[in-house]
Coordinates of C-alpha atoms and ligand atoms in Angstrom, one line a residue:
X1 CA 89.5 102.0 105.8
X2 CA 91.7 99.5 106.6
X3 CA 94.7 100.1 109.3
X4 CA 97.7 98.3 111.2
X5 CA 99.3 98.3 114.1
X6 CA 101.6 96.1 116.3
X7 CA 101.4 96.6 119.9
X8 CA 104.9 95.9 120.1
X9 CA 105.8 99.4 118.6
X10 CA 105.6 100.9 121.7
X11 CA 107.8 99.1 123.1
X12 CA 110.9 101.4 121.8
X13 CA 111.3 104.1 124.7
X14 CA 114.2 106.3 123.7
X15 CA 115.6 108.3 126.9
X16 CA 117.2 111.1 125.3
X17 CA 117.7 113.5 122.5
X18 CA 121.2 115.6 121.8
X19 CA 119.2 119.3 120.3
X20 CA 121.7 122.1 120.2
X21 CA 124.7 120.6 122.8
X22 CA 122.1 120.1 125.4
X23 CA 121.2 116.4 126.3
X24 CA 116.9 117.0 125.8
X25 CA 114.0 115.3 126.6
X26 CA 113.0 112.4 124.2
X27 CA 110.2 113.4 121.6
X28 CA 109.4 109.7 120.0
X29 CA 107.5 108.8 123.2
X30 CA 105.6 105.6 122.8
X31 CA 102.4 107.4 124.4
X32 CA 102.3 108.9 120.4
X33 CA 101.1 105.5 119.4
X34 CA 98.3 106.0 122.0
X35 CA 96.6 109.2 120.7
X36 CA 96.6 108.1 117.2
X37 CA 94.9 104.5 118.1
X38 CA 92.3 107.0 120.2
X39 CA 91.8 109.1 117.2
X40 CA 91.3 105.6 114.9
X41 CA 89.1 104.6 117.1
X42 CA 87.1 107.2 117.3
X43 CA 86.4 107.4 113.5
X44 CA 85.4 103.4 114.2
X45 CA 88.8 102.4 113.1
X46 CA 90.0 99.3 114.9
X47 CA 93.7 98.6 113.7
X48 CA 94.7 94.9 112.5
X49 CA 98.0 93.6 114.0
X50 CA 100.2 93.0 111.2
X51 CA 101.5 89.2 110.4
X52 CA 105.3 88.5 111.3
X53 CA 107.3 88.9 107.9
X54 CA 110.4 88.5 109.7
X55 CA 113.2 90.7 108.0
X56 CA 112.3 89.8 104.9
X57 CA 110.3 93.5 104.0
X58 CA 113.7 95.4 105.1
X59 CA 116.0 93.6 103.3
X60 CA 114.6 94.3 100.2
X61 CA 115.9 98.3 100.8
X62 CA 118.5 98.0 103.6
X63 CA 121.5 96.5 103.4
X64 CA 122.1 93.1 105.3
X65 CA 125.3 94.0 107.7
X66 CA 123.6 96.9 109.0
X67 CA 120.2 95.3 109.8
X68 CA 122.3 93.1 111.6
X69 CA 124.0 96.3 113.6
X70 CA 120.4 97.2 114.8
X71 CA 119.4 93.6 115.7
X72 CA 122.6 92.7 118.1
X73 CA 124.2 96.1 119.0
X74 CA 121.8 96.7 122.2
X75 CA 123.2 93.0 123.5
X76 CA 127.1 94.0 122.6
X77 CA 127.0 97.3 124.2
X78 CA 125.9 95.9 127.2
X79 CA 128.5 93.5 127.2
X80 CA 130.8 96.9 127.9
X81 CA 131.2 97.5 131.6
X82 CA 131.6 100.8 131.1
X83 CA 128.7 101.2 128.5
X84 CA 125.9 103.8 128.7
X85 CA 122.1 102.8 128.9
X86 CA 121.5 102.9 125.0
X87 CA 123.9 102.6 122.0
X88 CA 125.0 106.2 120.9
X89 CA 128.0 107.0 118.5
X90 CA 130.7 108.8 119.7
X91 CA 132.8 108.3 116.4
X92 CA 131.4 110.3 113.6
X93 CA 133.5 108.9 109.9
X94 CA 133.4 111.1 107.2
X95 CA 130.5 111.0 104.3
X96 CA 129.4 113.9 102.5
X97 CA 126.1 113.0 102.6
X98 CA 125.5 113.2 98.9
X99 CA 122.7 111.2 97.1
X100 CA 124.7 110.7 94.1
X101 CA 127.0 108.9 96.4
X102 CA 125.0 105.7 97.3
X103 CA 126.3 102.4 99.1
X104 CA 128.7 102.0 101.6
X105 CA 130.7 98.5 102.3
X106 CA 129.7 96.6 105.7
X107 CA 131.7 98.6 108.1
X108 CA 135.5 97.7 108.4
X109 CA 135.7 97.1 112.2
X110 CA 133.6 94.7 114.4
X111 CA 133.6 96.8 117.1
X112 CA 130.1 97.6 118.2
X113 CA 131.6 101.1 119.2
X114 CA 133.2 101.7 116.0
X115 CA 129.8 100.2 114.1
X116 CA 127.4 102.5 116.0
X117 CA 129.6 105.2 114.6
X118 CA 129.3 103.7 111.5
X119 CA 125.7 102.9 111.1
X120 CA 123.9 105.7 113.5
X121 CA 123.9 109.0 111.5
X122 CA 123.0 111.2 114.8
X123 CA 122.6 111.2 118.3
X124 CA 118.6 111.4 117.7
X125 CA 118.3 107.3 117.0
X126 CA 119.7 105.8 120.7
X127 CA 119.3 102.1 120.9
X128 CA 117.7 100.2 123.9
X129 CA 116.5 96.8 124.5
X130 CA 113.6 97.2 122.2
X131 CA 114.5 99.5 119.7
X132 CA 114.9 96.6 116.6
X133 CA 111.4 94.7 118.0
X134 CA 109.6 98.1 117.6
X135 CA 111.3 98.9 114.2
X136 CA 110.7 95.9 112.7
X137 CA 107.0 95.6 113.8
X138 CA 106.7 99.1 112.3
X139 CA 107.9 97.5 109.1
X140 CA 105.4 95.0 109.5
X141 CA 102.6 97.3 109.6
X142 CA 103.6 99.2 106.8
X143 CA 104.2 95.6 104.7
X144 CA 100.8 94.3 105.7
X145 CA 99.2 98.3 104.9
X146 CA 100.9 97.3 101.6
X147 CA 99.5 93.7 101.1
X148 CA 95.9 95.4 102.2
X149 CA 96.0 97.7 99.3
X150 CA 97.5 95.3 96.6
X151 CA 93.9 93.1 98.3
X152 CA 91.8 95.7 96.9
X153 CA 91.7 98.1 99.3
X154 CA 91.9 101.7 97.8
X155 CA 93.3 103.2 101.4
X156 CA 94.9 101.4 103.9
X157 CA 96.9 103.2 107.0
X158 CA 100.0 102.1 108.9
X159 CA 100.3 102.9 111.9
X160 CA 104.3 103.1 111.6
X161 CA 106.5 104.2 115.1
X162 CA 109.2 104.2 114.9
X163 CA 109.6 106.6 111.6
X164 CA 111.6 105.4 109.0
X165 CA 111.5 108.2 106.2
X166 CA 115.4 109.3 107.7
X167 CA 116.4 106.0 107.5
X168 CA 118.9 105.0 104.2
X169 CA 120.0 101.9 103.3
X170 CA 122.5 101.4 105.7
X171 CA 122.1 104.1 108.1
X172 CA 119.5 105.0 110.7
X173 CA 119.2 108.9 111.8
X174 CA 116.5 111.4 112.9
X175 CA 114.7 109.2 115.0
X176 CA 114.4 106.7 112.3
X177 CA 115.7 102.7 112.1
X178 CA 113.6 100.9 109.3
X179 CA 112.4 103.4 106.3
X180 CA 108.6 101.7 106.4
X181 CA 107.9 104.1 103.6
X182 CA 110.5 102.7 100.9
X183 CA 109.6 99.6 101.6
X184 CA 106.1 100.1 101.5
X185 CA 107.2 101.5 97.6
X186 CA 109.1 98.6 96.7
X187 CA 106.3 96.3 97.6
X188 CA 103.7 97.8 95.6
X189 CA 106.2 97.9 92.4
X190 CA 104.9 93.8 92.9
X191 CA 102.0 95.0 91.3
X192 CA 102.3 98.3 89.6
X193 CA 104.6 99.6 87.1
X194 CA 105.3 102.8 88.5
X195 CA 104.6 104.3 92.1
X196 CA 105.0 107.8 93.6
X197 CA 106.3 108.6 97.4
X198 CA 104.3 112.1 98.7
X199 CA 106.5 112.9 101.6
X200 CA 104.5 115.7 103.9
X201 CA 106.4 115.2 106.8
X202 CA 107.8 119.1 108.2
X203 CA 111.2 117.2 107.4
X204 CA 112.7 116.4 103.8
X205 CA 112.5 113.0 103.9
X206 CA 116.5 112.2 103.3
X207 CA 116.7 108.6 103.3
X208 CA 113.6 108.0 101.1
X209 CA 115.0 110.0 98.3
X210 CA 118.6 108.6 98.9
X211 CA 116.9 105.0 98.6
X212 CA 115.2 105.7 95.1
X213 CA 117.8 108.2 93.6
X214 CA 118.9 106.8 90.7
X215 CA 115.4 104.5 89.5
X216 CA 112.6 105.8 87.7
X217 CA 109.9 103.4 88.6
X218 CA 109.4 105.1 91.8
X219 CA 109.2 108.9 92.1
X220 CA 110.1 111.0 95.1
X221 CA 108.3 114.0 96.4
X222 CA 108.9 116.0 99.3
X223 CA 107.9 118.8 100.9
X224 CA 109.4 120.2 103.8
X225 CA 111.5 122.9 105.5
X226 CA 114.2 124.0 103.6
X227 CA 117.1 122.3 104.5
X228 CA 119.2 125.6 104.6
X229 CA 117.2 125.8 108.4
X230 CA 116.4 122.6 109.4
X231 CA 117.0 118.8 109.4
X232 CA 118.6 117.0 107.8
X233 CA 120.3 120.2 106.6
X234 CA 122.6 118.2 104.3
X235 CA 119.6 117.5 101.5
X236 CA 116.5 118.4 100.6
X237 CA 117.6 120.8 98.2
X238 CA 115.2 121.7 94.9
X239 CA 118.0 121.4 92.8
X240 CA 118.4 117.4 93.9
X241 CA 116.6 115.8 90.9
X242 CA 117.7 112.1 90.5
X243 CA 120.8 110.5 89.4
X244 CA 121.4 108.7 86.3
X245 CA 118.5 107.1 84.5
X246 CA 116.6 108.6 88.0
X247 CA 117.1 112.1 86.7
X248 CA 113.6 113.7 87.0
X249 CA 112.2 111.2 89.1
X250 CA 113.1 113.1 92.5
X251 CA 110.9 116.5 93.1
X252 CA 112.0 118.9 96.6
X253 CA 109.9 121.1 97.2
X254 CA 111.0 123.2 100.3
X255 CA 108.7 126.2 101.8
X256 CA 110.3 128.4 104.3
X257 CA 110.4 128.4 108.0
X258 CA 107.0 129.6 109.4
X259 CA 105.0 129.0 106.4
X260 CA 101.4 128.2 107.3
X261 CA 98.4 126.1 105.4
X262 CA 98.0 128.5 102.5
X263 CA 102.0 128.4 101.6
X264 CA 102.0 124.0 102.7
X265 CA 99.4 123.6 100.1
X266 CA 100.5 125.1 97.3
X267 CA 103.8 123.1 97.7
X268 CA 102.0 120.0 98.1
X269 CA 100.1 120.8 94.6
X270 CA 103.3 121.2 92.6
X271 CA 104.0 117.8 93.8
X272 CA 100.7 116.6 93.1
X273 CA 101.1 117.8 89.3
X274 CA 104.1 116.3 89.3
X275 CA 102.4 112.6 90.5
X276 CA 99.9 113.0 87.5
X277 CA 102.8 113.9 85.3
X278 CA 104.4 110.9 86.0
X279 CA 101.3 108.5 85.8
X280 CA 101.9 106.9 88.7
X281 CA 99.2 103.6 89.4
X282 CA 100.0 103.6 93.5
X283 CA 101.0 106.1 96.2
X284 CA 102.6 105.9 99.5
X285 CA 102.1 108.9 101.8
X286 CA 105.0 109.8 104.2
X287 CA 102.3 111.3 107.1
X288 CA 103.9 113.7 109.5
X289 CA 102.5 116.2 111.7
X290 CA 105.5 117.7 112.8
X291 CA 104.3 121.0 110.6
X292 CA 102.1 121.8 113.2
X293 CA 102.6 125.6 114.7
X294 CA 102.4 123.5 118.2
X295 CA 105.4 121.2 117.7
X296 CA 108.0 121.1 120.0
X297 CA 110.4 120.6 117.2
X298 CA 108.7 121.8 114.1
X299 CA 109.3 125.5 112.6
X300 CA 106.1 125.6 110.2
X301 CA 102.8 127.3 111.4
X302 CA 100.3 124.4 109.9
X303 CA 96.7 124.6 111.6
X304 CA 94.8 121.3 112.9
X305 CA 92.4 121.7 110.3
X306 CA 95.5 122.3 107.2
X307 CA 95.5 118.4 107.5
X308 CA 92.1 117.9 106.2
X309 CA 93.1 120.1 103.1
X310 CA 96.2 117.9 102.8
X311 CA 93.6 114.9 102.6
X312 CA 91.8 116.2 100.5
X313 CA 94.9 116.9 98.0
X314 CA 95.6 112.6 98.1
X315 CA 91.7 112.0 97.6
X316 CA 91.9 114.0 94.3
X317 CA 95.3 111.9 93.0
X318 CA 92.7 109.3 93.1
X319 CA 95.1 105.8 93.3
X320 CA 95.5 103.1 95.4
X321 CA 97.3 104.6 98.5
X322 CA 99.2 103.3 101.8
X323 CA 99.6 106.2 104.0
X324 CA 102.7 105.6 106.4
X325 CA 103.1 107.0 109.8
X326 CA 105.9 109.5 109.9
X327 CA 106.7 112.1 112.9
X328 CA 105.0 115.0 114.7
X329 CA 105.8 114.9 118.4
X330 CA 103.1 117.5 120.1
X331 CA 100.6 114.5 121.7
X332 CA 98.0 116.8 122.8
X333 CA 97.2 117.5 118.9
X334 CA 98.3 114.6 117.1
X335 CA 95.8 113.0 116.9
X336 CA 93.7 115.5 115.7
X337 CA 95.6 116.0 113.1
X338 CA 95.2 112.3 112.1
X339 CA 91.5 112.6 112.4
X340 CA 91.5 115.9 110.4
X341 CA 93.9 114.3 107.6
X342 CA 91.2 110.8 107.4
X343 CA 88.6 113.0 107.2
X344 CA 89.8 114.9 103.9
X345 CA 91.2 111.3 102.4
X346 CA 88.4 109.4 103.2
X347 CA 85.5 111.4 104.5
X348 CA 83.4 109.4 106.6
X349 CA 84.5 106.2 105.8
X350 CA 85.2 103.2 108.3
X351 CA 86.2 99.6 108.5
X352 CA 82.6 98.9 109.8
X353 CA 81.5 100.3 106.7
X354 CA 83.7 98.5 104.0
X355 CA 83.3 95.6 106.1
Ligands
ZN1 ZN1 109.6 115.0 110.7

């Protein structure tokens, strides 16, 4: 199996988190990136460092003025005296969040204040003096995950940090910059006619669906928390089904809070009979492991070993796949849950092996 990695994704190293009006730890620590390379490597997986494609891969989902917020709004802010460490909105305009409602013009003011407002959704997605290297090299690994796959390999694996499934055309939220998962989509429509997003992160994966909503080339699944409990509270909802000639091309699938492997599997079948339905010829796996019962932010009750059985769900889909990193923030079992989810896609499989 092939995989990909820049080292330069660790470079992001967020320094807080806003959780219920308390100013909290950071959860997207870079040492994440180090217990999934341990776990890679101890299936014999050595990850590939992705070429530089530049910005090219984002721009063909984001929109242009706000990649340019997350490249240069680090270097304005600090151009503030007054300025805190990171770029955080304090300005929240009004949007109703709605998919049907999709792009936004460039926003109005040039103020870097007034942009971060603008183009941060939340106070989970801070800005320091790495933030767009890491993001963009995350889009790099999922691009050259991509390229790997439309190669010949059946499975490739990017490891993606930061997230991106959050992540909309112009706005970055819930830890997420760069949606790495959308663009992974949009790369293999190159090749194939019609391609399916499985999203099995614990969170509905907003920006994803938002990004797709109203095409039926690429289908949308999610499952997740319902929304009703948990982020991004807003969306997610089962009765969200695509918009215009997208309608029926966007599947939620939300289980309740402290649902465990039994009730996480069944959900991801529906949205595995929904993938065959549709006939989809490639696959991009949003990969969280936030559903884990040990996640510091997560609210399902998923065991170590319920990743093997999600594996083993995308084996049986049987298509070219790119499986994209997405979140799960409890380090000590991360990577377990990687090595539990390879081992039910792939079985024993490893680079060595494919040469
Ligand atoms: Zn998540």
């Amino acid at each position: 199996m092939r995989a990909f990695f820049h080292p330069d994704q660790s470079l992001h190293d967020p320094q807080q988190f806003m959780r219920v009006g308390v100013i909290s730890d950071p959860k997207d620590l870079p040492s994440r990136t180090e217990a999934l390379l341990s776990a890679l490597a101890q299936r014999g997986v050595i990850p590939e460092q992705p070429s530089d494609y530049g910005i090219q891969p984002a721009l063909t989902i984001h929109a242009k003025p706000y990649l340019e917020f997350l490249q240069t709004a680090y270097e304005r802010w600090r151009a503030i005296p007054e300025a805190g460490p990171e770029v955080l909105p304090n300005v929240s305009p009004y949007w109703n969040g709605s998919p049907a409602q999709h792009q936004r013009p460039a926003c109005r003011s040039s103020s870097v204040v007034a942009q971060a407002g603008y183009y941060l959704g939340d106070l989970a997605v801070p800005i320091s003096a790495h933030t767009w290297t890491s993001a963009l090299r995350s889009s790099h690994s999922a691009t050259a995950a991509v390229d790997a796959v439309l190669d010949g390999a059946g499975v490739a694996y990017a490891l993606c940090r930061p997230s991106g499934h959050h992540a909309r055309v112009d706005r970055a939220s819930g830890f997420c910059y760069i949606n790495s998962s959308a663009i992974a989509a949009q790369r293999l429509r190159s090749q194939f006619g019609r391609v399916a997003v499985l999203d099995v992160d614990a969170h509905h994966g907003d920006g994803t669906q938002e990004i797709f909503y109203r095409r039926r080339d690429v289908l949308t699944v999610s499952t997740h928390v319902d929304p009703d409990a948990y982020y991004p509270y807003y969306i997610g909802y089962a009765d969200e089904l695509g918009h215009g000639e997208g309608e029926g091309y966007n599947l939620n699938i939300p289980v309740p809070p402290k649902s465990g492997d039994e009730a996480y599997h069944r959900a991801i079948d529906q949205g595995v009979d929904k993938i065959l339905t549709f006939r989809a010829q490639a696959l991009v796996v949003a990969l969280g492991y936030d559903s884990h019962r040990d996640d510091p932010i997560g609210l399902l009750n998923v065991s170590t070993e319920g990743f093997r059985g999600i594996g083993e769900r995308i084996r049986a889909i049987g298509l070219p796949t790119v499986v994209v990193q997405e979140g799960g923030y409890q380090i000590s079992v991360i990577g377990d849950c990687l090595e539990q989810f390879l081992a039910g896609l792939v079985g024993n499989q490893t680079l060595l092996q494919e040469g």
